[in-house]
Amino acid sequence: MSGLIRNSLLKIVPVARTNMTPRATVVSGPPRNPMSNAEKLGMGTVMCAVIIAPMLWIMGNVKYYRGTA
């Protein structure tokens, strides 16, 4: 059984390797459309609120999680 698997893998792997084309995924340089400071401030505020809100909700409702309410 292992010989069957080994032989099938030897036939499949070279075919899979030849079909793969390398892609460049790193983009460097300045942005095409720079963000304004107001947009950066707004996005920063939204990101902080999305991260902190669940923590504040849990801390405010710990008594319900513990079952003491």
mmCIF file of C-alpha atoms in Angstrom:
data_model
loop_
_atom_site.group_PDB
_atom_site.id
_atom_site.type_symbol
_atom_site.label_atom_id
_atom_site.label_comp_id
_atom_site.label_asym_id
_atom_site.label_seq_id
_atom_site.Cartn_x
_atom_site.Cartn_y
_atom_site.Cartn_z
ATOM 1 C CA MET A 1 0.000 0.000 0.000
ATOM 2 C CA SER A 2 2.794 2.455 0.814
ATOM 3 C CA GLY A 3 4.398 1.742 -2.569
ATOM 4 C CA LEU A 4 1.168 2.704 -4.296
ATOM 5 C CA ILE A 5 0.998 5.977 -2.379
ATOM 6 C CA ARG A 6 4.691 6.724 -2.977
ATOM 7 C CA ASN A 7 4.383 6.091 -6.715
ATOM 8 C CA SER A 8 1.273 8.231 -7.043
ATOM 9 C CA LEU A 9 2.934 11.067 -5.111
ATOM 10 C CA LEU A 10 6.029 10.863 -7.319
ATOM 11 C CA LYS A 11 3.790 11.382 -10.338
ATOM 12 C CA ILE A 12 1.632 14.145 -8.826
ATOM 13 C CA VAL A 13 4.251 16.363 -7.138
ATOM 14 C CA PRO A 14 6.256 17.357 -10.258
ATOM 15 C CA VAL A 15 3.025 18.267 -12.047
ATOM 16 C CA ALA A 16 1.908 20.427 -9.123
ATOM 17 C CA ARG A 17 5.274 22.174 -8.998
ATOM 18 C CA THR A 18 5.245 23.169 -12.663
ATOM 19 C CA ASN A 19 1.770 24.736 -12.446
ATOM 20 C CA MET A 20 2.702 27.108 -9.628
ATOM 21 C CA THR A 21 3.681 30.588 -10.758
ATOM 22 C CA PRO A 22 5.454 32.940 -8.361
ATOM 23 C CA ARG A 23 3.603 36.120 -7.445
ATOM 24 C CA ALA A 24 4.885 39.304 -5.932
ATOM 25 C CA THR A 25 2.761 40.085 -2.885
ATOM 26 C CA VAL A 26 4.850 42.882 -1.395
ATOM 27 C CA VAL A 27 4.082 46.382 -2.609
ATOM 28 C CA SER A 28 6.552 49.087 -1.687
ATOM 29 C CA GLY A 29 6.577 52.795 -2.221
ATOM 30 C CA PRO A 30 4.275 55.662 -1.386
ATOM 31 C CA PRO A 31 0.499 55.144 -1.560
ATOM 32 C CA ARG A 32 -1.352 56.150 -4.721
ATOM 33 C CA ASN A 33 -4.022 58.024 -2.774
ATOM 34 C CA PRO A 34 -2.684 59.308 0.566
ATOM 35 C CA MET A 35 -5.152 59.476 3.456
ATOM 36 C CA SER A 36 -5.870 62.811 5.097
ATOM 37 C CA ASN A 37 -5.202 63.303 8.797
ATOM 38 C CA ALA A 38 -8.958 63.403 9.474
ATOM 39 C CA GLU A 39 -9.399 59.981 7.843
ATOM 40 C CA LYS A 40 -6.487 58.575 9.841
ATOM 41 C CA LEU A 41 -7.952 59.942 13.074
ATOM 42 C CA GLY A 42 -11.382 58.544 12.245
ATOM 43 C CA MET A 43 -10.047 55.098 11.348
ATOM 44 C CA GLY A 44 -7.877 55.036 14.482
ATOM 45 C CA THR A 45 -10.862 55.939 16.633
ATOM 46 C CA VAL A 46 -13.055 53.252 15.065
ATOM 47 C CA MET A 47 -10.341 50.595 15.379
ATOM 48 C CA CYS A 48 -9.719 51.421 19.041
ATOM 49 C CA ALA A 49 -13.448 51.391 19.804
ATOM 50 C CA VAL A 50 -13.921 48.017 18.095
ATOM 51 C CA ILE A 51 -11.058 46.513 20.088
ATOM 52 C CA ILE A 52 -11.864 48.082 23.472
ATOM 53 C CA ALA A 53 -15.701 47.839 23.449
ATOM 54 C CA PRO A 54 -15.933 44.049 23.982
ATOM 55 C CA MET A 55 -13.440 44.233 26.854
ATOM 56 C CA LEU A 56 -15.430 47.010 28.524
ATOM 57 C CA TRP A 57 -18.676 45.057 28.009
ATOM 58 C CA ILE A 58 -17.202 41.971 29.666
ATOM 59 C CA MET A 59 -15.728 43.966 32.564
ATOM 60 C CA GLY A 60 -19.075 45.671 33.120
ATOM 61 C CA ASN A 61 -20.939 42.359 33.178
ATOM 62 C CA VAL A 62 -18.523 40.166 35.132
ATOM 63 C CA LYS A 63 -21.056 39.786 37.949
ATOM 64 C CA TYR A 64 -23.481 38.152 35.517
ATOM 65 C CA TYR A 65 -20.786 35.791 34.234
ATOM 66 C CA ARG A 66 -19.950 34.726 37.783
ATOM 67 C CA GLY A 67 -23.622 34.198 38.580
ATOM 68 C CA THR A 68 -23.727 36.555 41.576
ATOM 69 C CA ALA A 69 -26.304 38.969 40.165
#
